[in-house]
Amino acid sequence: MPKSRIRKKEDFTPPPEKKATEISLGTTGGRWVAPLMLAMFLIGLAWIVLFYVTQSKLPVEALGSWNIVVGFGFIAAGFVVSTQWK
Protein backbone atom coordinates (compact mmCIF):
# COMPACT_ATOMS: atom_id res chain seq x y z
CA MET A 1 0.00 0.00 0.00
CA PRO A 2 1.37 3.43 -0.90
CA LYS A 3 2.34 5.76 1.89
CA SER A 4 0.30 8.98 2.18
CA ARG A 5 1.99 12.31 1.91
CA ILE A 6 2.61 14.14 5.13
CA ARG A 7 1.15 17.63 5.14
CA LYS A 8 3.30 20.20 6.78
CA LYS A 9 1.42 22.50 9.13
CA GLU A 10 2.05 26.21 8.78
CA ASP A 11 3.81 27.89 11.65
CA PHE A 12 1.54 29.77 14.07
CA THR A 13 1.57 33.51 13.59
CA PRO A 14 -0.14 35.48 16.36
CA PRO A 15 -2.70 38.09 15.31
CA PRO A 16 -1.47 41.69 15.25
CA GLU A 17 -1.81 43.57 18.49
CA LYS A 18 -4.73 45.95 18.74
CA LYS A 19 -3.93 49.54 19.49
CA ALA A 20 -5.93 51.22 22.23
CA THR A 21 -8.22 54.00 21.11
CA GLU A 22 -8.21 57.21 23.06
CA ILE A 23 -11.50 58.03 24.77
CA SER A 24 -12.31 61.57 25.71
CA LEU A 25 -14.52 61.75 28.79
CA GLY A 26 -14.98 65.49 28.62
CA THR A 27 -18.26 67.15 27.69
CA THR A 28 -17.76 67.92 24.04
CA GLY A 29 -21.30 69.32 23.94
CA GLY A 30 -20.12 72.13 26.20
CA ARG A 31 -19.76 72.83 29.86
CA TRP A 32 -23.40 73.92 30.03
CA VAL A 33 -24.90 70.45 29.47
CA ALA A 34 -24.50 68.88 32.92
CA PRO A 35 -25.62 71.95 34.94
CA LEU A 36 -28.62 72.51 32.67
CA MET A 37 -29.60 68.84 32.87
CA LEU A 38 -29.45 68.85 36.68
CA ALA A 39 -31.30 72.17 36.83
CA MET A 40 -34.15 70.81 34.70
CA PHE A 41 -34.41 67.71 36.89
CA LEU A 42 -34.46 69.76 40.07
CA ILE A 43 -36.94 72.35 38.75
CA GLY A 44 -39.31 69.58 37.66
CA LEU A 45 -39.01 67.81 40.99
CA ALA A 46 -39.47 71.05 42.94
CA TRP A 47 -42.51 71.97 40.79
CA ILE A 48 -44.24 68.65 41.58
CA VAL A 49 -43.31 68.69 45.28
CA LEU A 50 -44.47 72.30 45.64
CA PHE A 51 -47.76 71.41 43.97
CA TYR A 52 -48.41 68.57 46.42
CA VAL A 53 -47.17 70.35 49.55
CA THR A 54 -49.30 73.47 48.95
CA GLN A 55 -52.37 71.35 48.11
CA SER A 56 -52.52 72.66 44.50
CA LYS A 57 -52.32 76.37 45.44
CA LEU A 58 -48.80 76.82 44.02
CA PRO A 59 -46.91 77.06 41.62
CA VAL A 60 -49.77 78.00 39.22
CA GLU A 61 -53.22 77.57 40.73
CA ALA A 62 -55.01 78.05 37.40
CA LEU A 63 -53.36 74.97 35.91
CA GLY A 64 -54.77 72.65 38.57
CA SER A 65 -53.60 69.08 38.06
CA TRP A 66 -51.75 70.08 34.89
CA ASN A 67 -48.98 71.28 37.20
CA ILE A 68 -47.89 67.63 37.40
CA VAL A 69 -47.54 67.55 33.61
CA VAL A 70 -45.48 70.75 33.70
CA GLY A 71 -43.18 69.22 36.33
CA PHE A 72 -42.73 66.05 34.30
CA GLY A 73 -42.14 68.23 31.25
CA PHE A 74 -39.15 69.81 32.97
CA ILE A 75 -37.87 66.35 33.92
CA ALA A 76 -38.34 65.13 30.33
CA ALA A 77 -36.46 68.19 29.07
CA GLY A 78 -33.63 67.24 31.43
CA PHE A 79 -33.50 63.80 29.81
CA VAL A 80 -33.43 65.38 26.35
CA VAL A 81 -30.52 67.61 27.40
CA SER A 82 -28.74 64.58 28.87
CA THR A 83 -28.42 63.06 25.40
CA GLN A 84 -25.98 65.86 24.54
CA TRP A 85 -23.64 64.92 27.39
CA LYS A 86 -20.57 63.09 26.12
PDB file of C-alpha atoms in Angstrom, residues 32-67:
ATOM      1  CA  TRP A  32     -23.399  73.923  30.027  1.00  0.00           C
ATOM      2  CA  VAL A  33     -24.900  70.453  29.474  1.00  0.00           C
ATOM      3  CA  ALA A  34     -24.502  68.883  32.922  1.00  0.00           C
ATOM      4  CA  PRO A  35     -25.615  71.947  34.936  1.00  0.00           C
ATOM      5  CA  LEU A  36     -28.624  72.505  32.666  1.00  0.00           C
ATOM      6  CA  MET A  37     -29.597  68.837  32.875  1.00  0.00           C
ATOM      7  CA  LEU A  38     -29.453  68.847  36.677  1.00  0.00           C
ATOM      8  CA  ALA A  39     -31.298  72.172  36.831  1.00  0.00           C
ATOM      9  CA  MET A  40     -34.148  70.806  34.697  1.00  0.00           C
ATOM     10  CA  PHE A  41     -34.409  67.710  36.887  1.00  0.00           C
ATOM     11  CA  LEU A  42     -34.458  69.758  40.074  1.00  0.00           C
ATOM     12  CA  ILE A  43     -36.941  72.348  38.747  1.00  0.00           C
ATOM     13  CA  GLY A  44     -39.307  69.575  37.660  1.00  0.00           C
ATOM     14  CA  LEU A  45     -39.012  67.809  40.994  1.00  0.00           C
ATOM     15  CA  ALA A  46     -39.471  71.054  42.944  1.00  0.00           C
ATOM     16  CA  TRP A  47     -42.514  71.966  40.790  1.00  0.00           C
ATOM     17  CA  ILE A  48     -44.238  68.652  41.577  1.00  0.00           C
ATOM     18  CA  VAL A  49     -43.315  68.691  45.279  1.00  0.00           C
ATOM     19  CA  LEU A  50     -44.473  72.299  45.635  1.00  0.00           C
ATOM     20  CA  PHE A  51     -47.763  71.408  43.966  1.00  0.00           C
ATOM     21  CA  TYR A  52     -48.407  68.572  46.422  1.00  0.00           C
ATOM     22  CA  VAL A  53     -47.172  70.352  49.549  1.00  0.00           C
ATOM     23  CA  THR A  54     -49.302  73.468  48.953  1.00  0.00           C
ATOM     24  CA  GLN A  55     -52.371  71.349  48.109  1.00  0.00           C
ATOM     25  CA  SER A  56     -52.522  72.657  44.498  1.00  0.00           C
ATOM     26  CA  LYS A  57     -52.315  76.370  45.441  1.00  0.00           C
ATOM     27  CA  LEU A  58     -48.802  76.821  44.017  1.00  0.00           C
ATOM     28  CA  PRO A  59     -46.910  77.065  41.616  1.00  0.00           C
ATOM     29  CA  VAL A  60     -49.771  77.998  39.216  1.00  0.00           C
ATOM     30  CA  GLU A  61     -53.220  77.572  40.731  1.00  0.00           C
ATOM     31  CA  ALA A  62     -55.014  78.054  37.405  1.00  0.00           C
ATOM     32  CA  LEU A  63     -53.365  74.969  35.912  1.00  0.00           C
ATOM     33  CA  GLY A  64     -54.772  72.652  38.567  1.00  0.00           C
ATOM     34  CA  SER A  65     -53.598  69.076  38.056  1.00  0.00           C
ATOM     35  CA  TRP A  66     -51.749  70.080  34.888  1.00  0.00           C
ATOM     36  CA  ASN A  67     -48.983  71.281  37.199  1.00  0.00           C
TER      37      ASN A  67
END
